[in-house]
Tab-separated table of C-alpha atoms and ligand atoms in Angstrom:
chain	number	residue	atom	x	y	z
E	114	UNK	CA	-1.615	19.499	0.775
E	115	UNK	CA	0.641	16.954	-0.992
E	116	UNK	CA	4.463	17.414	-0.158
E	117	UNK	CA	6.763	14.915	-1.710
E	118	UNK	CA	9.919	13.566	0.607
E	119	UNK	CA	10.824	10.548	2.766
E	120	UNK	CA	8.520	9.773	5.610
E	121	UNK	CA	9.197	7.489	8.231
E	122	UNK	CA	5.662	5.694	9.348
E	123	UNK	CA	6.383	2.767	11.959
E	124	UNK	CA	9.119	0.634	13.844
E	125	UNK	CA	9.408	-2.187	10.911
E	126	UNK	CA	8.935	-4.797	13.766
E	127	UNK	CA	5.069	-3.221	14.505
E	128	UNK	CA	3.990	-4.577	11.219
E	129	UNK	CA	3.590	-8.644	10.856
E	130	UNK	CA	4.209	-10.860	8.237
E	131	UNK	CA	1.290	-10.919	6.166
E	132	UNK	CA	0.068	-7.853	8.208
E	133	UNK	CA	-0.733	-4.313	6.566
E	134	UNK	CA	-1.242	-0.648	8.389
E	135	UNK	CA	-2.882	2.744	7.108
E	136	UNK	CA	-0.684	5.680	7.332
E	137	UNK	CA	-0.746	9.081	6.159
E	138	UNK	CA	2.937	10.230	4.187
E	139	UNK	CA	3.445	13.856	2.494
E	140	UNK	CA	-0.784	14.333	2.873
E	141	UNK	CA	-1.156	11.002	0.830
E	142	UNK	CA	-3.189	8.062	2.036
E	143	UNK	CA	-0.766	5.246	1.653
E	144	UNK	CA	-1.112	1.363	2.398
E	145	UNK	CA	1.875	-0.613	3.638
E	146	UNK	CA	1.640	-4.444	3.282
E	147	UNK	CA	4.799	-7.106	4.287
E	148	UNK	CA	4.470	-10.399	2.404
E	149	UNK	CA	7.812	-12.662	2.810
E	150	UNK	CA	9.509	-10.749	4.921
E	151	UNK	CA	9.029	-7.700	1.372
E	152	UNK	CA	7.600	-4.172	1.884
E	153	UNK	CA	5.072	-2.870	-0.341
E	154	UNK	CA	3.694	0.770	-0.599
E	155	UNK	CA	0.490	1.729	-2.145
E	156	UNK	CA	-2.178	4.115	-2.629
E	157	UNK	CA	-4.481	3.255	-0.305
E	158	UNK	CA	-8.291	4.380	-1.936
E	159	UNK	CA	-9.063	1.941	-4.664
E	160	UNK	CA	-8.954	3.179	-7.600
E	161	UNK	CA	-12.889	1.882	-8.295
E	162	UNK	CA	-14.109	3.767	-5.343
E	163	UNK	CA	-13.929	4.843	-2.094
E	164	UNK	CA	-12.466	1.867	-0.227
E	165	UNK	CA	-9.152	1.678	1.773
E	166	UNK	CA	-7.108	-1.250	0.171
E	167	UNK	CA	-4.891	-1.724	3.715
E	168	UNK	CA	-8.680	-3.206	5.208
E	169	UNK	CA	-8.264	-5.848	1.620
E	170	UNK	CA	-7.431	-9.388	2.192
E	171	UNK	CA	-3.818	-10.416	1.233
E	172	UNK	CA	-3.055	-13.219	-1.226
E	173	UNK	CA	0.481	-13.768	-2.683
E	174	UNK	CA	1.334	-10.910	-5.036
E	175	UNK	CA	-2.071	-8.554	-4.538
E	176	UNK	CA	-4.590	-7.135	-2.573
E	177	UNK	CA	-8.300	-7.590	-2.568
E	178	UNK	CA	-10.406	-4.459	-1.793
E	179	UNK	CA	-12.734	-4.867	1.000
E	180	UNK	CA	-15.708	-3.375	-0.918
E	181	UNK	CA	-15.892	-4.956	-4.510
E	182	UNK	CA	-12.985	-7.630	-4.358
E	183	UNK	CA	-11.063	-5.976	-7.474
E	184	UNK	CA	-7.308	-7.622	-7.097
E	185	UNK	CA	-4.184	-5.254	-7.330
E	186	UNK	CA	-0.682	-6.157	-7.995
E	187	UNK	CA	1.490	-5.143	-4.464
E	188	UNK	CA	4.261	-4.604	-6.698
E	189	UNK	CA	2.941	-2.890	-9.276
E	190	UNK	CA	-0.231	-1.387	-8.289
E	191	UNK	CA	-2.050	-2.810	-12.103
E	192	UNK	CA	-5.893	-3.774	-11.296
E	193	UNK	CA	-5.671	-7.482	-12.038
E	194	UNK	CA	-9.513	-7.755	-11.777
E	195	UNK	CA	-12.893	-6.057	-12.307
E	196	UNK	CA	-14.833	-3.939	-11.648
E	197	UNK	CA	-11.210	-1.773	-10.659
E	198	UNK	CA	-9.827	-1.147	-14.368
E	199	UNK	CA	-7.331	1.402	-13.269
E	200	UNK	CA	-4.022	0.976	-11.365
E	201	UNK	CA	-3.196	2.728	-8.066
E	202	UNK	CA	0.145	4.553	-7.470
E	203	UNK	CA	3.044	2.610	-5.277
E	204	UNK	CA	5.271	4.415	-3.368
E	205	UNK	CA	8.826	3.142	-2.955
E	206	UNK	CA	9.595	2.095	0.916
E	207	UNK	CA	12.209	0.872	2.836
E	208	UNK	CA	13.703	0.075	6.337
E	209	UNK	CA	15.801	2.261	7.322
E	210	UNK	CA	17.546	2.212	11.292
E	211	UNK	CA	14.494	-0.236	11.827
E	212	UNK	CA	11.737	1.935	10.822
E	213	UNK	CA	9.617	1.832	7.329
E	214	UNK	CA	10.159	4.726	5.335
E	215	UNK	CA	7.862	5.840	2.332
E	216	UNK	CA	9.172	7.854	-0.541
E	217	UNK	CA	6.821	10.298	-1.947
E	218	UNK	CA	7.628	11.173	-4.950
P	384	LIG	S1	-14.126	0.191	-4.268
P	384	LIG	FE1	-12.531	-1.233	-4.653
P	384	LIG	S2	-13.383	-2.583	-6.088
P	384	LIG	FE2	-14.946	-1.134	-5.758
């Protein structure tokens, strides 16, 4: 079941630069990424198929998935390449007393 809210996920310092983790926020699947020392929050299924974007190599500004290589905009979510032609959701996220916190809206 979906709930919406604020969800802590990690200690901010457990996820690297250029690193990304899978968690699980409100019964959403969501995909944190840090890219210049910037938090990003996104659905984490592709929106082409079944493929968990947080596994997706990271390249200034997007995300490839792991299974096709469509690109996704970390700030935006917009499919930037085929064969995705759909965006996925973001979430906003924060840090909040050192931990990463995901808004579900
Ligand atoms: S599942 Fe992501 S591009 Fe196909």
């Amino acid at each position: 079941m979906l709930m919406s809210g604020r969800f802590a996920v990690c200690p901010e310092s457990d996820l690297p630069e250029g690193g990304s983790l899978k968690t699980r926020a409100g019964g959403e699947l969501v995909a944190i990424f840090k890219q210049q020392d910037k938090l990003y929050a996104l659905a984490d299924t592709c929106s082409h198929a079944q493929s968990s974007l947080s596994e997706g190599e990271i390249s200034p500004g997007a995300v490839s998935c792991p299974l096709h290589g469509a690109r996704f905009d970390l700030d935006t979510g917009q499919a930037l390449s085929l064969p995705a032609t759909r965006p996925v959701q973001t979430f906003a996220v924060e840090v909040e007393n050192g931990e990463i916190v995901v808004t579900i809206p």
